[in-house]
Amino acid sequence: MIHPRTLRVDYDRSINVLCVVGSELNVNLYRSAPPNSKFFSVKCTSNVQYSITPPPQETSHLAPIPLNGNSVLLISMSQASQYENDSKLSVRYYGENKEVLGKAVLHLTAVEISLDVDADRDNVVEKNNPNKGSWKWGSNGHGAILLVNCDSERKYWKKPDSEENFVSKVSDLKDMSVMVLRTRGPVKLPEGYKLTMHISQGDAESVRVFRSRSSDKATNSLQGKLYNYFVKDYPLVLSSEVLSQEVPYIGGRAEMNFYVEGLRFPDKDFDGLISINLSLLEPISEGLPETPIFTDKVVFRVAPWIMTPNTLNPVEVFVCSTSDNYQFLKGMKNLVTKSGYKLKICHEYVNRGDRWMQDELEFGYIDSPHQRFPVVLDSPRDGKLLDFPYNELLGPDFGYVTRVAERKDVSSLDSFGNLEVSPPVTVNGKNYPLGRILIGVAFPTATKGRNMTKVVQDFLWAQKVQEPIALFSDWLLVGHIDEFMTFVPAPDRKGFRLLLASPDAGYKLFRGLQKDGHGQAKLFEGLKDEEPITVDDILSHDSFQAENNYVQSCIDWNRDVLKRELGLDEDDIIDLPILFKLEVEEDKTYRAVAFYPDMVNMIVLGKNLGIPKPFGPKVNGRCALEAEMCCLMEGLGLSCTFIDDFASYHKLLGEVHCGSNVLREPFAFKWWNLEM
Amino acid sequence: MIHPRTLRVDYDRSINVLCVVGSELNVNLYRSAPPNSKFFSVKCTSNVQYSITPPPQETSHLAPIPLNGNSVLLISMSQASQYENDSKLSVRYYGENKEVLGKAVLHLTAVEISLDVDADRDNVVEKNNPNKGSWKWGSNGHGAILLVNCDSERKYWKKPDSEENFVSKVSDLKDMSVMVLRTRGPVKLPEGYKLTMHISQGDAESVRVFRSRSSDKATNSLQGKLYNYFVKDYPLVLSSEVLSQEVPYIGGRAEMNFYVEGLRFPDKDFDGLISINLSLLEPISEGLPETPIFTDKVVFRVAPWIMTPNTLNPVEVFVCSTSDNYQFLKGMKNLVTKSGYKLKICHEYVNRGDRWMQDELEFGYIDSPHQRFPVVLDSPRDGKLLDFPYNELLGPDFGYVTRVAERKDVSSLDSFGNLEVSPPVTVNGKNYPLGRILIGVAFPTATKGRNMTKVVQDFLWAQKVQEPIALFSDWLLVGHIDEFMTFVPAPDRKGFRLLLASPDAGYKLFRGLQKDGHGQAKLFEGLKDEEPITVDDILSHDSFQAENNYVQSCIDWNRDVLKRELGLDEDDIIDLPILFKLEVEEDKTYRAVAFYPDMVNMIVLGKNLGIPKPFGPKVNGRCALEAEMCCLMEGLGLSCTFIDDFASYHKLLGEVHCGSNVLREPFAFKWWNLEM
Ligand SMILES: [Ca+2]
Ligand SMILES: [Ca+2]
Ligand SMILES: [Ca+2]
Ligand SMILES: [Ca+2]
């Protein structure tokens, strides 16, 4: 709704007035009347409409109307003018005896102005959507969407496009939201009037606006060929340096394209909403500011960064090659090839011996009706892989984002093996069609303890569409949630199962073996530099059982949280037989590590699971742990491949999942259709 | 709803279990069973309830129940134990032929724990309000309220109580929200269990918690007499340094009082909500963190700072005494005394010649069900009155808040004559029962121009309950909205009128005078050092008329915004006959000042208005401007007192309102009853 604008009118003067189609002018007739005026009458040309409040009593069309202290004339125009001042309205004032005391004349010019965006999210910039000035979540919602332009059009000398205040390649326009200024009116605006686009100081930190010059001058024949031409052809309109700038008015029926790029993701101090305004300014005179007489506003929301759970199809698998992980690499190659996905190996001259591909980065994506691409979140962990996300992943249609933390605030819990996401869930009637983010922290009651750094947590919470859950992972020496949990696809129930490491399930299995006469079967058989241990030995140590009871209680605590926060039943959870042991740390606290390869720390590639080979006790020539694992997974139609990561990962306190990363397809569900 | 907690149980062992009344223990029977168990049975004492899922088919009460992979035992207890382990539950496991394979025994102790607040806002801390863990606006809402402890219990060596991390006087407890820890159970908790109160790192910046020691030891007979005793009697529990601390468990049926104080107002980075948690910790063993097995949570919202419009009753009027304002002071004294309010004079040794009492501060208040007091917002203007709010106003039950801006960001628009508030309004069906805050800024389209500093604007917007409106005041040389608008109470319509300065109304009045033969009547007659000017002279200057037309268009722009944002009709507005003139500034821009004393810049004391004496043209011995003003106000039952501020304020570019400030009674309406 456009509200009426008060227009000053003096009697015995004629004024030129510019009126925007769809808006109303409000003339206080009493204020502008000559002294002693008692009556007035109004006349106008056909393109002008008017109404009078309070409505006059007289029925005769042209009879003078009594003038009251509150007589107001409301003027509007129904279509754009072809020529300046092509319409007219006049007010005549009369005295007691209907003698004429004065006359005010308005020469009117009408223009149509609308700043347009794709508010209905169908990738078409419709004309003057009534909802373009607000933003509402949901399939019945509305509001335009902006991407953070965090990829790099250039492959060399690259940096995120959002860090450059010019359009370096025409392909970059695909990542921006189109905004169209549609105008209709005479060839030019009346003298001194102008159009201005403007944003607030707060929003200017988060958005940049370019425009297309092609619509206001002849197309340059070299366009698209040389760097300079892009800068000239897509001039910068608004930025943190320029909050308000005039934009050209093109006569007749015209459209001018603007390109809007987001500069930063939602965060603790930024809710993701941005307004862009277009105003028509009326000149007053030299030394006086022009008055905005009409303002149109559009609203964008910056697309959140979205994580991809194990239930989404893989696109590409990432692992590191090191001097000592040939066995592991061979296993991974076989699995990935068999599964039909691409394997990308990060070589040693890049990884410099840092094999923890899971921990340095998390893959996600951003999505809008006009464009979508993967975005890597770079961890503040910053091991020797620290340059990999920026140097190797950032590129055309591959975005990059990070959060910078102070070194002292970064702990092992900032590795992204400690950042996962659940498949879609419904919890007490509330839908999470994009799942929920999971992180590991210390108990909130802990007086000391490690935590995921606040800047990363703030970032994750601010994305809103995958509301995070904080689990307790500080009981683990390494402290990553992927050491005790993962999700696998399932054909039934909620479409997945939560797999949890379970010492109780481990003890149950080993006791069963003992009972069935396999107490002398050995774990770790045939491993170099590893002392085999029998089932009987394991079961004979009370303190080892006590350690595992503690681990089970820690996992149970998380189990309760996961059941509650993901709305899971017992039948949605599978306990995997995995034992842990406690290690004492410098500060005399005890923390847990896996006793044998931690099978839950797996890679999930569709129906194929790459599982750390547990080297468990053999029964009739077959590893009892592998057999149990296969048995549990086969019911879900999943196929287990056991990968030997013992020397190169397990002994270094990680496993298959820690040593790999998977770029996955995005959700079919669109985040803006979430009901919030 | 408290969610079940998974409990580990081993066969052939008896364990001691602490259970919180109202919570459930979830025992996975299959996981804890001896190998080859096929059946189980459960037995318990009277204070223990249990259920089995899936529900057993057997009808006979004591018959062994078939054991499934998903058999779960849910245990709860209905009332607190009197002694440790006074309840018992046992599970017996059977083999194929119902032979006993093992037995698990639980010795149970029940405690009742609830952390309570005044969630229903009636100033009584009720027991275990089901809504205590969330916050909802409105008369049907819920959620406890916290005040920023921004007054100073001490009158000397004072500073806001929130800046001290101890309770210095017992009176300070009145400003804090009481939180009660209610427990029931045996004399002491089982060995190693403890209660811990904790907050998040983010919330710790905004809240501090003390507790009363009186409930856990004999009352000290000297209590209340010596400083040290307070510190000892109300030990600090939680603060930004201590996020988690053990609190004592008192046996039997006990209540322990905690006192919670807010440390900062809602702002751009703080939504005002704070959670405080209480957890019951279970010991594991040395070197392992205790596990929280039950957590209760309460939520507070920090009360916003609320401004008071002219329609609220005055309490006290503040003015400055200077070497040259005797005339003004005399007029103010008469008016305030006649109106029955207190006048507080800030003497010259304090104001150091700074007479602009309106501009250095804004009065407001904070409110909760348990306490309410005025709070002064100190402007970053910082003229010579800068110390007045802190030194003269801060005190017992008189709070202080400020926002610190960089000098370069502070302009004349940061004076609080540029910060006002409307009376309660309803706009398109939306209620603003506390009115809306009004500030003046430059046009959003301006490429240069003055603004109210961002830190103050952020603060005002974050209070939420009086959603601000930005007006255009940069057209004025001084740039304050009180130069062109005010509100007066009215017996009809919306309960008030908006008064606007109006050059058009001024010209209308002067033209009428001229027409009626008073063209030679003089303004400024009898004023020292002021050249009188006739009505004819005023009307003869076209450029002066043009300047006033511009001023009228600026005011009209604000008029349109005010009508729209406050939901006003024409009849809610009164135009006052006031003329302006433009002055050219150093940067060649023109800005407006009042041509004669600016009558709209008045002080409103109930039905008495203190209006700058305009020194207008006299007709039959009476000032025509005063006559018109009286005529306009008398219809509303308001009485006009004209105060001579010509030499001491008007000539220095301010008037009565700029030179005064009014502390008013708070709204009867409670902010938490707002529907948001
Ligand atoms: Ca790009
Ligand atoms: Ca991860
Ligand atoms: Ca206090
Ligand atoms: Ca004020």
mmCIF file of C-alpha atoms in Angstrom, chain B residues 353-609:
data_model
loop_
_atom_site.group_PDB
_atom_site.id
_atom_site.type_symbol
_atom_site.label_atom_id
_atom_site.label_comp_id
_atom_site.label_asym_id
_atom_site.label_seq_id
_atom_site.Cartn_x
_atom_site.Cartn_y
_atom_site.Cartn_z
ATOM 1 C CA GLY B 353 26.492 27.258 31.244
ATOM 2 C CA ASP B 354 24.973 24.329 29.311
ATOM 3 C CA ARG B 355 21.262 25.118 29.503
ATOM 4 C CA TRP B 356 19.962 22.400 27.202
ATOM 5 C CA MET B 357 18.480 20.068 29.796
ATOM 6 C CA GLN B 358 16.416 18.278 27.134
ATOM 7 C CA ASP B 359 19.392 17.366 25.026
ATOM 8 C CA GLU B 360 21.766 15.676 27.458
ATOM 9 C CA LEU B 361 19.361 12.974 28.626
ATOM 10 C CA GLU B 362 16.056 11.197 28.155
ATOM 11 C CA PHE B 363 14.002 9.891 31.054
ATOM 12 C CA GLY B 364 12.525 6.420 30.868
ATOM 13 C CA TYR B 365 11.938 3.504 33.192
ATOM 14 C CA ILE B 366 12.203 -0.246 33.564
ATOM 15 C CA ASP B 367 9.442 -2.412 34.940
ATOM 16 C CA SER B 368 8.930 -5.923 36.252
ATOM 17 C CA PRO B 369 6.372 -7.621 38.481
ATOM 18 C CA HIS B 370 8.735 -7.190 41.434
ATOM 19 C CA GLN B 371 10.265 -3.768 40.941
ATOM 20 C CA ARG B 372 10.130 -0.630 38.809
ATOM 21 C CA PHE B 373 12.245 2.504 38.684
ATOM 22 C CA PRO B 374 13.164 5.383 36.392
ATOM 23 C CA VAL B 375 16.251 5.042 34.208
ATOM 24 C CA VAL B 376 17.979 7.941 32.507
ATOM 25 C CA LEU B 377 19.414 7.391 29.046
ATOM 26 C CA ASP B 378 22.528 9.548 28.856
ATOM 27 C CA SER B 379 23.153 11.023 25.408
ATOM 28 C CA PRO B 380 26.537 10.719 23.687
ATOM 29 C CA ARG B 381 26.048 14.465 22.987
ATOM 30 C CA ASP B 382 28.212 15.209 26.034
ATOM 31 C CA GLY B 383 27.936 18.972 26.349
ATOM 32 C CA LYS B 384 28.932 20.600 29.593
ATOM 33 C CA LEU B 385 25.965 18.885 31.242
ATOM 34 C CA LEU B 386 27.620 15.535 30.491
ATOM 35 C CA ASP B 387 28.142 14.554 34.127
ATOM 36 C CA PHE B 388 24.652 15.535 35.250
ATOM 37 C CA PRO B 389 22.863 12.210 34.514
ATOM 38 C CA TYR B 390 25.490 10.115 36.286
ATOM 39 C CA ASN B 391 26.372 12.454 39.122
ATOM 40 C CA GLU B 392 22.969 13.917 39.896
ATOM 41 C CA LEU B 393 20.415 11.321 38.789
ATOM 42 C CA LEU B 394 21.921 7.856 39.275
ATOM 43 C CA GLY B 395 21.095 6.682 42.777
ATOM 44 C CA PRO B 396 18.929 4.287 44.767
ATOM 45 C CA ASP B 397 16.020 3.247 42.525
ATOM 46 C CA PHE B 398 17.178 5.629 39.798
ATOM 47 C CA GLY B 399 18.950 3.802 37.006
ATOM 48 C CA TYR B 400 21.439 4.957 34.401
ATOM 49 C CA VAL B 401 22.243 3.702 30.919
ATOM 50 C CA THR B 402 24.286 5.164 28.091
ATOM 51 C CA ARG B 403 25.733 4.210 24.765
ATOM 52 C CA VAL B 404 29.255 5.238 23.937
ATOM 53 C CA ALA B 405 29.906 6.565 20.440
ATOM 54 C CA GLU B 406 33.081 7.757 18.835
ATOM 55 C CA ARG B 407 33.322 11.553 18.909
ATOM 56 C CA LYS B 408 33.412 11.773 15.116
ATOM 57 C CA ASP B 409 30.089 9.918 14.870
ATOM 58 C CA VAL B 410 28.265 12.295 17.188
ATOM 59 C CA SER B 411 26.286 15.204 15.711
ATOM 60 C CA SER B 412 23.640 17.646 16.851
ATOM 61 C CA LEU B 413 21.087 14.955 15.932
ATOM 62 C CA ASP B 414 22.294 12.943 18.935
ATOM 63 C CA SER B 415 20.767 15.455 21.327
ATOM 64 C CA PHE B 416 17.639 14.032 22.852
ATOM 65 C CA GLY B 417 15.428 16.893 21.772
ATOM 66 C CA ASN B 418 15.662 14.663 18.710
ATOM 67 C CA LEU B 419 14.331 11.654 20.652
ATOM 68 C CA GLU B 420 10.646 11.680 21.577
ATOM 69 C CA VAL B 421 7.833 9.190 21.976
ATOM 70 C CA SER B 422 4.220 9.209 20.846
ATOM 71 C CA PRO B 423 1.241 8.450 23.067
ATOM 72 C CA PRO B 424 -0.319 4.982 22.651
ATOM 73 C CA VAL B 425 -1.636 4.396 19.114
ATOM 74 C CA THR B 426 -3.241 1.693 17.002
ATOM 75 C CA VAL B 427 -2.034 1.432 13.411
ATOM 76 C CA ASN B 428 -3.973 -0.732 10.942
ATOM 77 C CA GLY B 429 -5.123 -2.918 13.806
ATOM 78 C CA LYS B 430 -1.699 -3.184 15.409
ATOM 79 C CA ASN B 431 -1.581 -1.862 18.971
ATOM 80 C CA TYR B 432 1.257 0.204 20.361
ATOM 81 C CA PRO B 433 0.001 0.627 23.941
ATOM 82 C CA LEU B 434 3.331 2.198 24.921
ATOM 83 C CA GLY B 435 3.443 4.475 21.878
ATOM 84 C CA ARG B 436 6.275 4.622 19.366
ATOM 85 C CA ILE B 437 9.690 6.215 19.703
ATOM 86 C CA LEU B 438 10.455 9.054 17.277
ATOM 87 C CA ILE B 439 13.889 10.152 16.142
ATOM 88 C CA GLY B 440 15.129 12.529 13.466
ATOM 89 C CA VAL B 441 17.653 11.641 10.764
ATOM 90 C CA ALA B 442 18.684 12.663 7.258
ATOM 91 C CA PHE B 443 16.716 11.427 4.260
ATOM 92 C CA PRO B 444 17.659 7.794 3.546
ATOM 93 C CA THR B 445 18.382 8.980 0.015
ATOM 94 C CA ALA B 446 20.869 11.621 1.137
ATOM 95 C CA THR B 447 24.438 11.105 0.013
ATOM 96 C CA LYS B 448 25.563 13.275 2.907
ATOM 97 C CA GLY B 449 23.716 14.477 5.962
ATOM 98 C CA ARG B 450 23.624 14.121 9.704
ATOM 99 C CA ASN B 451 22.222 11.143 11.521
ATOM 100 C CA MET B 452 21.569 9.924 15.025
ATOM 101 C CA THR B 453 24.585 7.760 15.893
ATOM 102 C CA LYS B 454 24.218 4.061 15.163
ATOM 103 C CA VAL B 455 24.872 2.789 18.696
ATOM 104 C CA VAL B 456 21.961 4.815 20.055
ATOM 105 C CA GLN B 457 19.680 3.844 17.161
ATOM 106 C CA ASP B 458 20.576 0.155 17.637
ATOM 107 C CA PHE B 459 19.771 0.452 21.346
ATOM 108 C CA LEU B 460 16.403 2.095 20.703
ATOM 109 C CA TRP B 461 15.332 -0.466 18.084
ATOM 110 C CA ALA B 462 16.421 -3.370 20.295
ATOM 111 C CA GLN B 463 14.037 -2.367 23.092
ATOM 112 C CA LYS B 464 11.238 -3.499 20.722
ATOM 113 C CA VAL B 465 8.230 -2.373 22.794
ATOM 114 C CA GLN B 466 8.037 1.165 21.337
ATOM 115 C CA GLU B 467 9.057 0.397 17.735
ATOM 116 C CA PRO B 468 10.873 3.536 16.545
ATOM 117 C CA ILE B 469 9.984 5.753 13.605
ATOM 118 C CA ALA B 470 12.693 7.705 11.794
ATOM 119 C CA LEU B 471 11.632 11.220 10.824
ATOM 120 C CA PHE B 472 13.493 13.749 8.685
ATOM 121 C CA SER B 473 15.049 16.459 10.874
ATOM 122 C CA ASP B 474 18.292 17.186 9.061
ATOM 123 C CA TRP B 475 16.578 20.124 7.286
ATOM 124 C CA LEU B 476 16.797 22.052 10.556
ATOM 125 C CA LEU B 477 20.014 23.808 11.557
ATOM 126 C CA VAL B 478 19.846 22.275 15.039
ATOM 127 C CA GLY B 479 18.145 19.208 13.623
ATOM 128 C CA HIS B 480 15.795 18.136 16.431
ATOM 129 C CA ILE B 481 12.283 16.810 15.887
ATOM 130 C CA ASP B 482 11.024 18.830 18.873
ATOM 131 C CA GLU B 483 11.504 21.920 16.700
ATOM 132 C CA PHE B 484 8.496 20.999 14.561
ATOM 133 C CA MET B 485 6.330 18.585 16.539
ATOM 134 C CA THR B 486 4.912 17.685 19.906
ATOM 135 C CA PHE B 487 1.941 15.834 21.404
ATOM 136 C CA VAL B 488 -0.659 17.238 23.804
ATOM 137 C CA PRO B 489 -3.347 15.339 25.724
ATOM 138 C CA ALA B 490 -6.924 15.587 24.435
ATOM 139 C CA PRO B 491 -10.198 14.470 25.973
ATOM 140 C CA ASP B 492 -11.510 12.989 22.722
ATOM 141 C CA ARG B 493 -10.478 10.913 19.702
ATOM 142 C CA LYS B 494 -7.184 9.052 20.378
ATOM 143 C CA GLY B 495 -6.550 10.859 23.644
ATOM 144 C CA PHE B 496 -4.042 13.274 22.127
ATOM 145 C CA ARG B 497 -3.314 15.664 19.277
ATOM 146 C CA LEU B 498 -0.159 15.877 17.222
ATOM 147 C CA LEU B 499 0.910 19.515 17.021
ATOM 148 C CA LEU B 500 2.979 20.489 13.995
ATOM 149 C CA ALA B 501 4.721 23.731 13.197
ATOM 150 C CA SER B 502 3.179 25.066 9.982
ATOM 151 C CA PRO B 503 4.483 27.970 7.938
ATOM 152 C CA ASP B 504 1.304 27.704 5.813
ATOM 153 C CA ALA B 505 -0.786 28.233 8.948
ATOM 154 C CA GLY B 506 1.531 31.118 9.823
ATOM 155 C CA TYR B 507 1.095 32.758 6.421
ATOM 156 C CA LYS B 508 -2.651 32.196 6.568
ATOM 157 C CA LEU B 509 -2.798 33.974 9.931
ATOM 158 C CA PHE B 510 -0.621 36.881 8.816
ATOM 159 C CA ARG B 511 -2.564 37.302 5.543
ATOM 160 C CA GLY B 512 -5.780 37.397 7.550
ATOM 161 C CA LEU B 513 -4.296 40.073 9.823
ATOM 162 C CA GLN B 514 -3.251 42.102 6.800
ATOM 163 C CA LYS B 515 -6.679 41.726 5.225
ATOM 164 C CA ASP B 516 -8.310 42.860 8.459
ATOM 165 C CA GLY B 517 -6.192 46.006 8.485
ATOM 166 C CA HIS B 518 -3.443 44.987 10.890
ATOM 167 C CA GLY B 519 -0.626 44.953 8.353
ATOM 168 C CA GLN B 520 1.339 47.497 10.385
ATOM 169 C CA ALA B 521 1.176 45.466 13.593
ATOM 170 C CA LYS B 522 4.707 44.563 14.688
ATOM 171 C CA LEU B 523 6.442 41.383 15.786
ATOM 172 C CA PHE B 524 9.227 41.541 18.399
ATOM 173 C CA GLU B 525 7.917 44.749 19.990
ATOM 174 C CA GLY B 526 9.556 45.713 23.251
ATOM 175 C CA LEU B 527 12.395 43.261 22.897
ATOM 176 C CA LYS B 528 15.862 44.523 23.608
ATOM 177 C CA ASP B 529 18.326 44.325 20.697
ATOM 178 C CA GLU B 530 15.604 43.087 18.371
ATOM 179 C CA GLU B 531 14.334 45.083 15.398
ATOM 180 C CA PRO B 532 10.522 44.911 15.217
ATOM 181 C CA ILE B 533 9.038 43.872 11.860
ATOM 182 C CA THR B 534 5.531 44.477 10.530
ATOM 183 C CA VAL B 535 3.106 41.936 9.145
ATOM 184 C CA ASP B 536 3.197 43.762 5.808
ATOM 185 C CA ASP B 537 6.975 43.460 5.729
ATOM 186 C CA ILE B 538 6.831 39.747 6.380
ATOM 187 C CA LEU B 539 4.283 39.168 3.631
ATOM 188 C CA SER B 540 6.163 41.290 1.115
ATOM 189 C CA HIS B 541 9.252 39.080 0.880
ATOM 190 C CA ASP B 542 8.892 36.446 -1.829
ATOM 191 C CA SER B 543 12.165 34.728 -0.903
ATOM 192 C CA PHE B 544 11.044 34.445 2.721
ATOM 193 C CA GLN B 545 7.814 32.873 1.493
ATOM 194 C CA ALA B 546 9.847 30.456 -0.677
ATOM 195 C CA GLU B 547 11.963 29.477 2.324
ATOM 196 C CA ASN B 548 8.840 28.800 4.332
ATOM 197 C CA ASN B 549 7.298 26.817 1.472
ATOM 198 C CA TYR B 550 10.363 24.593 1.622
ATOM 199 C CA VAL B 551 10.044 24.233 5.388
ATOM 200 C CA GLN B 552 6.371 23.375 4.982
ATOM 201 C CA SER B 553 7.267 20.660 2.451
ATOM 202 C CA CYS B 554 9.817 19.203 4.909
ATOM 203 C CA ILE B 555 7.242 19.177 7.690
ATOM 204 C CA ASP B 556 4.646 17.756 5.284
ATOM 205 C CA TRP B 557 7.001 14.887 4.502
ATOM 206 C CA ASN B 558 7.143 14.130 8.226
ATOM 207 C CA ARG B 559 3.396 14.686 8.505
ATOM 208 C CA ASP B 560 2.820 11.951 5.905
ATOM 209 C CA VAL B 561 5.157 9.572 7.763
ATOM 210 C CA LEU B 562 3.527 10.344 11.117
ATOM 211 C CA LYS B 563 0.020 9.846 9.731
ATOM 212 C CA ARG B 564 1.043 6.517 8.271
ATOM 213 C CA GLU B 565 3.163 5.177 11.132
ATOM 214 C CA LEU B 566 0.936 6.410 13.968
ATOM 215 C CA GLY B 567 -2.353 5.754 12.145
ATOM 216 C CA LEU B 568 -3.434 9.405 12.402
ATOM 217 C CA ASP B 569 -6.217 11.223 10.563
ATOM 218 C CA GLU B 570 -6.190 14.886 9.579
ATOM 219 C CA ASP B 571 -8.350 15.615 12.596
ATOM 220 C CA ASP B 572 -5.682 14.220 14.930
ATOM 221 C CA ILE B 573 -3.288 16.941 13.811
ATOM 222 C CA ILE B 574 -3.229 20.642 14.643
ATOM 223 C CA ASP B 575 -1.104 23.009 12.550
ATOM 224 C CA LEU B 576 0.461 25.811 14.573
ATOM 225 C CA PRO B 577 1.285 29.158 12.937
ATOM 226 C CA ILE B 578 5.086 29.173 13.024
ATOM 227 C CA LEU B 579 7.482 30.685 10.497
ATOM 228 C CA PHE B 580 11.073 29.652 9.854
ATOM 229 C CA LYS B 581 13.997 31.143 8.008
ATOM 230 C CA LEU B 582 16.903 29.466 6.265
ATOM 231 C CA GLU B 583 20.504 30.008 7.247
ATOM 232 C CA VAL B 584 23.392 29.129 4.998
ATOM 233 C CA GLU B 585 26.013 26.916 6.561
ATOM 234 C CA GLU B 586 29.726 26.574 5.942
ATOM 235 C CA ASP B 587 29.165 23.754 3.483
ATOM 236 C CA LYS B 588 26.761 25.981 1.455
ATOM 237 C CA THR B 589 23.733 23.976 2.507
ATOM 238 C CA TYR B 590 20.708 25.820 3.823
ATOM 239 C CA ARG B 591 19.071 24.801 7.051
ATOM 240 C CA ALA B 592 16.084 26.168 8.942
ATOM 241 C CA VAL B 593 15.678 27.970 12.269
ATOM 242 C CA ALA B 594 12.510 29.382 13.849
ATOM 243 C CA PHE B 595 11.852 32.992 12.854
ATOM 244 C CA TYR B 596 10.071 33.831 16.115
ATOM 245 C CA PRO B 597 9.871 31.693 19.281
ATOM 246 C CA ASP B 598 8.862 28.233 18.128
ATOM 247 C CA MET B 599 5.605 27.636 20.008
ATOM 248 C CA VAL B 600 5.538 23.904 19.240
ATOM 249 C CA ASN B 601 8.719 23.518 21.354
ATOM 250 C CA MET B 602 6.659 23.551 24.546
ATOM 251 C CA ILE B 603 6.634 21.760 27.863
ATOM 252 C CA VAL B 604 3.488 19.703 28.543
ATOM 253 C CA LEU B 605 2.526 19.322 32.207
ATOM 254 C CA GLY B 606 -0.858 17.621 32.328
ATOM 255 C CA LYS B 607 -3.354 20.201 31.069
ATOM 256 C CA ASN B 608 -0.891 23.054 31.408
ATOM 257 C CA LEU B 609 1.321 23.979 28.506
#
